[in-house]
Each structure stands twice: as C-alpha cells, then as structure tokens.
Amino acid sequence: DIYVLEHDAHRVKKFSSDGSGGVVVAGGNGFGSELSQLNNARGFFIDTAGNIYIADTENHRIQKWTPGAIAGVTVAGGNGQGGDSNQLGNPKGVTVDAQGNIYVADEAYGRIQKWAPEAIQGKTVIQDLNYTTDLFLDVNGNLYVLEANEHVVKKYLPKSTFGSIVAG
C-alpha cells in the first residue's frame, strides 16, 4: 500500500496495492482544528499496527489516527504554538520507536521533542537545530535529522545530543 499526504487538501490517502483508488484515511474534512481535521500537515509515520501519526503543522500538534477512525487523537502538543514542554511550533516530521515514544521535528523551536506514550508533555532531546523538517529512527535507535536550511542530514546516536553529518 502507498500512503500520500496531501497537505493542501488536509488529508492522508491510502492507495492499495490491488490498484483500487485512493481512500481518505485521515483528515479530508477541510482545514481546521477539530479532531477530524488537519491544517497543512507536513509529515507522517505509520507504525506496525497501522496507526498513522501526523505532524499537523498549523495546529501545532501530532495526531494519531487508528485504522478506520473518523477522527484523530492528539498525542503531542495541541496546546497552542509555543516552546514549553507541552507545546509544539510547526511540527514538520514525526517518527515513533518500538516502545511507542514519539519523536517530533519541532521546526519553529529548532528542537527534537520526545513524548513518552500517554505523556502530557515532551522532553527536548536535541536542540539548536536549523529548520528541522524530517527525522527517521533506524533499528539501532540512531536518529537521523534533516536540517533543511543547512542542506544536511545528521545522525544522532542513542542518548547523544551531538550529531555527525552523514549526508549533504
């Protein structure tokens, strides 16, 4: 299956490998801040259970949509734009590790926030980044962060706040 984020249409569509047309699996109810809506989402991650985590950029939150849901649940941010531990500012990327920890590329505040499952606030694990737009975790727990303005991808080892350039 292929998933496509249409940020201007405020939705995520799923195209099945059997060739059937695209089906809206998140958003699709116009832009807005209701739990059934997205506002210029910029990144998403799908876990092994089929849950879709969406960086709902203009709503400053991460939404989790379970398979078949008609609305998402806010799992990070959602308390207005800001740099406090319970807030995000224009999140652009999201990934989730095997323990359910959510990592967010918080573009406006140049940081990577880590939110434990069911947490009401995150913890800054990397800071002083320049326009972070995406991130990825590998199977060894290494975090790869795209700093778009620097045109580089940095690799952070587990529990490290110092990254080394691996591309760019």
mmCIF file of C-alpha atoms in Angstrom:
data_model
loop_
_atom_site.group_PDB
_atom_site.id
_atom_site.type_symbol
_atom_site.label_atom_id
_atom_site.label_comp_id
_atom_site.label_asym_id
_atom_site.label_seq_id
_atom_site.Cartn_x
_atom_site.Cartn_y
_atom_site.Cartn_z
ATOM 1 C CA ASP A 1 0.000 0.000 0.000
ATOM 2 C CA ILE A 2 1.070 3.569 -0.622
ATOM 3 C CA TYR A 3 0.096 6.456 1.642
ATOM 4 C CA VAL A 4 0.112 10.025 0.341
ATOM 5 C CA LEU A 5 -0.042 13.150 2.474
ATOM 6 C CA GLU A 6 -1.848 15.937 0.644
ATOM 7 C CA HIS A 7 -1.018 18.904 2.840
ATOM 8 C CA ASP A 8 -3.015 21.435 0.788
ATOM 9 C CA ALA A 9 -6.056 19.114 0.864
ATOM 10 C CA HIS A 10 -5.533 18.475 4.600
ATOM 11 C CA ARG A 11 -5.693 14.682 4.346
ATOM 12 C CA VAL A 12 -3.847 11.389 4.032
ATOM 13 C CA LYS A 13 -4.942 8.931 1.345
ATOM 14 C CA LYS A 14 -4.196 5.230 1.051
ATOM 15 C CA PHE A 15 -3.744 3.589 -2.328
ATOM 16 C CA SER A 16 -3.970 -0.201 -2.100
ATOM 17 C CA SER A 17 -1.607 -2.484 -3.937
ATOM 18 C CA ASP A 18 -4.599 -4.097 -5.672
ATOM 19 C CA GLY A 19 -4.929 -0.964 -7.806
ATOM 20 C CA SER A 20 -8.084 0.387 -6.191
ATOM 21 C CA GLY A 21 -8.460 4.155 -5.936
ATOM 22 C CA GLY A 22 -7.250 6.267 -3.078
ATOM 23 C CA VAL A 23 -9.231 6.239 0.156
ATOM 24 C CA VAL A 24 -9.007 9.037 2.739
ATOM 25 C CA VAL A 25 -7.659 7.532 5.979
ATOM 26 C CA ALA A 26 -7.053 10.770 7.937
ATOM 27 C CA GLY A 27 -8.432 14.278 7.647
ATOM 28 C CA GLY A 28 -10.355 15.109 4.497
ATOM 29 C CA ASN A 29 -12.824 17.361 6.288
ATOM 30 C CA GLY A 30 -11.341 20.674 5.181
ATOM 31 C CA PHE A 31 -8.723 22.547 7.150
ATOM 32 C CA GLY A 32 -9.354 23.306 10.785
ATOM 33 C CA SER A 33 -8.549 22.341 14.348
ATOM 34 C CA GLU A 34 -11.295 19.823 15.082
ATOM 35 C CA LEU A 35 -10.085 16.279 15.792
ATOM 36 C CA SER A 36 -11.453 15.181 12.386
ATOM 37 C CA GLN A 37 -9.455 17.893 10.584
ATOM 38 C CA LEU A 38 -5.861 18.707 9.721
ATOM 39 C CA ASN A 39 -4.263 22.034 8.874
ATOM 40 C CA ASN A 40 -1.352 21.881 6.427
ATOM 41 C CA ALA A 41 0.085 18.635 7.772
ATOM 42 C CA ARG A 42 3.697 18.133 6.665
ATOM 43 C CA GLY A 43 4.838 14.695 7.828
ATOM 44 C CA PHE A 44 3.540 11.326 8.940
ATOM 45 C CA PHE A 45 4.602 7.930 10.240
ATOM 46 C CA ILE A 46 2.777 4.601 10.155
ATOM 47 C CA ASP A 47 3.518 2.049 12.887
ATOM 48 C CA THR A 48 3.274 -1.745 12.585
ATOM 49 C CA ALA A 49 -0.334 -1.687 13.873
ATOM 50 C CA GLY A 50 -1.373 0.671 11.060
ATOM 51 C CA ASN A 51 -1.736 3.754 13.268
ATOM 52 C CA ILE A 52 -0.930 6.973 11.410
ATOM 53 C CA TYR A 53 0.906 9.706 13.337
ATOM 54 C CA ILE A 54 0.565 13.053 11.568
ATOM 55 C CA ALA A 55 2.556 16.254 12.090
ATOM 56 C CA ASP A 56 -0.447 18.603 11.982
ATOM 57 C CA THR A 57 1.734 21.638 11.352
ATOM 58 C CA GLU A 58 -0.584 24.631 11.639
ATOM 59 C CA ASN A 59 -2.404 23.122 14.629
ATOM 60 C CA HIS A 60 0.945 22.602 16.420
ATOM 61 C CA ARG A 61 0.163 19.012 17.341
ATOM 62 C CA ILE A 62 0.715 15.374 16.489
ATOM 63 C CA GLN A 63 -2.471 13.481 15.682
ATOM 64 C CA LYS A 64 -2.776 9.696 15.899
ATOM 65 C CA TRP A 65 -5.360 8.081 13.640
ATOM 66 C CA THR A 66 -6.127 4.417 14.264
ATOM 67 C CA PRO A 67 -7.229 2.254 11.317
ATOM 68 C CA GLY A 68 -10.822 3.091 10.390
ATOM 69 C CA ALA A 69 -11.054 6.129 12.699
ATOM 70 C CA ILE A 70 -13.125 9.145 11.680
ATOM 71 C CA ALA A 71 -11.085 11.455 13.929
ATOM 72 C CA GLY A 72 -7.610 11.625 15.364
ATOM 73 C CA VAL A 73 -6.374 11.851 18.925
ATOM 74 C CA THR A 74 -3.816 14.473 19.940
ATOM 75 C CA VAL A 75 -0.762 12.624 21.290
ATOM 76 C CA ALA A 76 1.749 15.514 21.396
ATOM 77 C CA GLY A 77 1.304 19.276 21.550
ATOM 78 C CA GLY A 78 -2.139 20.684 20.890
ATOM 79 C CA ASN A 79 -1.761 23.452 23.472
ATOM 80 C CA GLY A 80 -1.190 26.300 21.055
ATOM 81 C CA GLN A 81 2.109 27.280 19.478
ATOM 82 C CA GLY A 82 4.951 27.634 21.931
ATOM 83 C CA GLY A 83 8.256 26.387 23.226
ATOM 84 C CA ASP A 84 7.013 24.985 26.542
ATOM 85 C CA SER A 85 7.294 21.244 27.165
ATOM 86 C CA ASN A 86 3.576 20.705 26.434
ATOM 87 C CA GLN A 87 3.640 22.706 23.192
ATOM 88 C CA LEU A 88 4.975 22.463 19.662
ATOM 89 C CA GLY A 89 5.644 25.040 16.977
ATOM 90 C CA ASN A 90 5.043 23.993 13.387
ATOM 91 C CA PRO A 91 5.963 20.310 13.716
ATOM 92 C CA LYS A 92 7.209 19.047 10.366
ATOM 93 C CA GLY A 93 8.256 15.445 10.964
ATOM 94 C CA VAL A 94 7.300 12.605 13.277
ATOM 95 C CA THR A 95 8.533 9.088 13.959
ATOM 96 C CA VAL A 96 7.755 6.511 16.640
ATOM 97 C CA ASP A 97 10.080 3.931 18.194
ATOM 98 C CA ALA A 98 9.263 0.345 19.166
ATOM 99 C CA GLN A 99 8.363 1.441 22.728
ATOM 100 C CA GLY A 100 5.794 3.944 21.451
ATOM 101 C CA ASN A 101 7.890 7.064 22.135
ATOM 102 C CA ILE A 102 7.029 9.826 19.680
ATOM 103 C CA TYR A 103 9.831 11.971 18.243
ATOM 104 C CA VAL A 104 8.859 15.303 16.707
ATOM 105 C CA ALA A 105 10.849 17.658 14.462
ATOM 106 C CA ASP A 106 9.671 20.921 16.057
ATOM 107 C CA GLU A 107 10.698 23.358 13.326
ATOM 108 C CA ALA A 108 9.791 26.686 14.968
ATOM 109 C CA TYR A 109 11.892 25.975 18.055
ATOM 110 C CA GLY A 110 14.790 24.127 16.418
ATOM 111 C CA ARG A 111 14.422 21.039 18.559
ATOM 112 C CA ILE A 112 13.537 17.384 18.595
ATOM 113 C CA GLN A 113 10.922 16.596 21.222
ATOM 114 C CA LYS A 114 10.401 13.106 22.629
ATOM 115 C CA TRP A 115 6.960 12.266 24.010
ATOM 116 C CA ALA A 116 6.555 9.056 26.010
ATOM 117 C CA PRO A 117 3.321 7.107 25.495
ATOM 118 C CA GLU A 118 0.391 8.891 27.193
ATOM 119 C CA ALA A 119 2.649 11.834 28.199
ATOM 120 C CA ILE A 120 1.156 15.308 28.539
ATOM 121 C CA GLN A 121 4.493 16.961 27.855
ATOM 122 C CA GLY A 122 7.583 16.203 25.860
ATOM 123 C CA LYS A 123 11.275 16.354 26.584
ATOM 124 C CA THR A 124 13.777 18.130 24.364
ATOM 125 C CA VAL A 125 16.360 15.542 23.318
ATOM 126 C CA ILE A 126 18.155 17.630 20.666
ATOM 127 C CA GLN A 127 18.157 21.408 20.355
ATOM 128 C CA ASP A 128 19.689 24.314 18.433
ATOM 129 C CA LEU A 129 18.759 22.860 15.054
ATOM 130 C CA ASN A 130 18.259 24.905 11.898
ATOM 131 C CA TYR A 131 14.886 24.338 10.191
ATOM 132 C CA THR A 132 14.310 20.695 11.042
ATOM 133 C CA THR A 133 11.861 19.253 8.565
ATOM 134 C CA ASP A 134 12.076 15.493 8.953
ATOM 135 C CA LEU A 135 13.512 12.703 11.054
ATOM 136 C CA PHE A 136 13.899 8.936 10.992
ATOM 137 C CA LEU A 137 14.835 6.256 13.543
ATOM 138 C CA ASP A 138 16.722 3.155 12.458
ATOM 139 C CA VAL A 139 16.501 -0.275 14.114
ATOM 140 C CA ASN A 140 19.526 0.539 16.310
ATOM 141 C CA GLY A 141 17.903 3.653 17.782
ATOM 142 C CA ASN A 142 20.012 6.100 15.775
ATOM 143 C CA LEU A 143 18.082 9.241 14.929
ATOM 144 C CA TYR A 144 18.568 10.892 11.532
ATOM 145 C CA VAL A 145 17.528 14.550 11.332
ATOM 146 C CA LEU A 146 17.147 16.651 8.189
ATOM 147 C CA GLU A 147 18.221 20.265 8.695
ATOM 148 C CA ALA A 148 16.826 21.785 5.502
ATOM 149 C CA ASN A 149 18.492 25.211 5.740
ATOM 150 C CA GLU A 150 21.882 23.574 6.262
ATOM 151 C CA HIS A 151 21.213 21.013 3.486
ATOM 152 C CA VAL A 152 22.434 18.186 5.721
ATOM 153 C CA VAL A 153 21.248 15.030 7.403
ATOM 154 C CA LYS A 154 22.745 14.443 10.842
ATOM 155 C CA LYS A 155 22.942 11.158 12.695
ATOM 156 C CA TYR A 156 22.486 11.121 16.468
ATOM 157 C CA LEU A 157 23.454 8.037 18.417
ATOM 158 C CA PRO A 158 21.084 6.944 21.196
ATOM 159 C CA LYS A 159 21.312 9.277 24.219
ATOM 160 C CA SER A 160 23.611 11.687 22.333
ATOM 161 C CA THR A 161 22.961 15.373 21.754
ATOM 162 C CA PHE A 162 25.815 15.694 19.247
ATOM 163 C CA GLY A 163 25.123 14.738 15.646
ATOM 164 C CA SER A 164 27.513 13.935 12.846
ATOM 165 C CA ILE A 165 26.773 14.840 9.236
ATOM 166 C CA VAL A 166 26.032 11.756 7.145
ATOM 167 C CA ALA A 167 24.693 13.456 4.018
ATOM 168 C CA GLY A 168 24.948 16.913 2.482
#
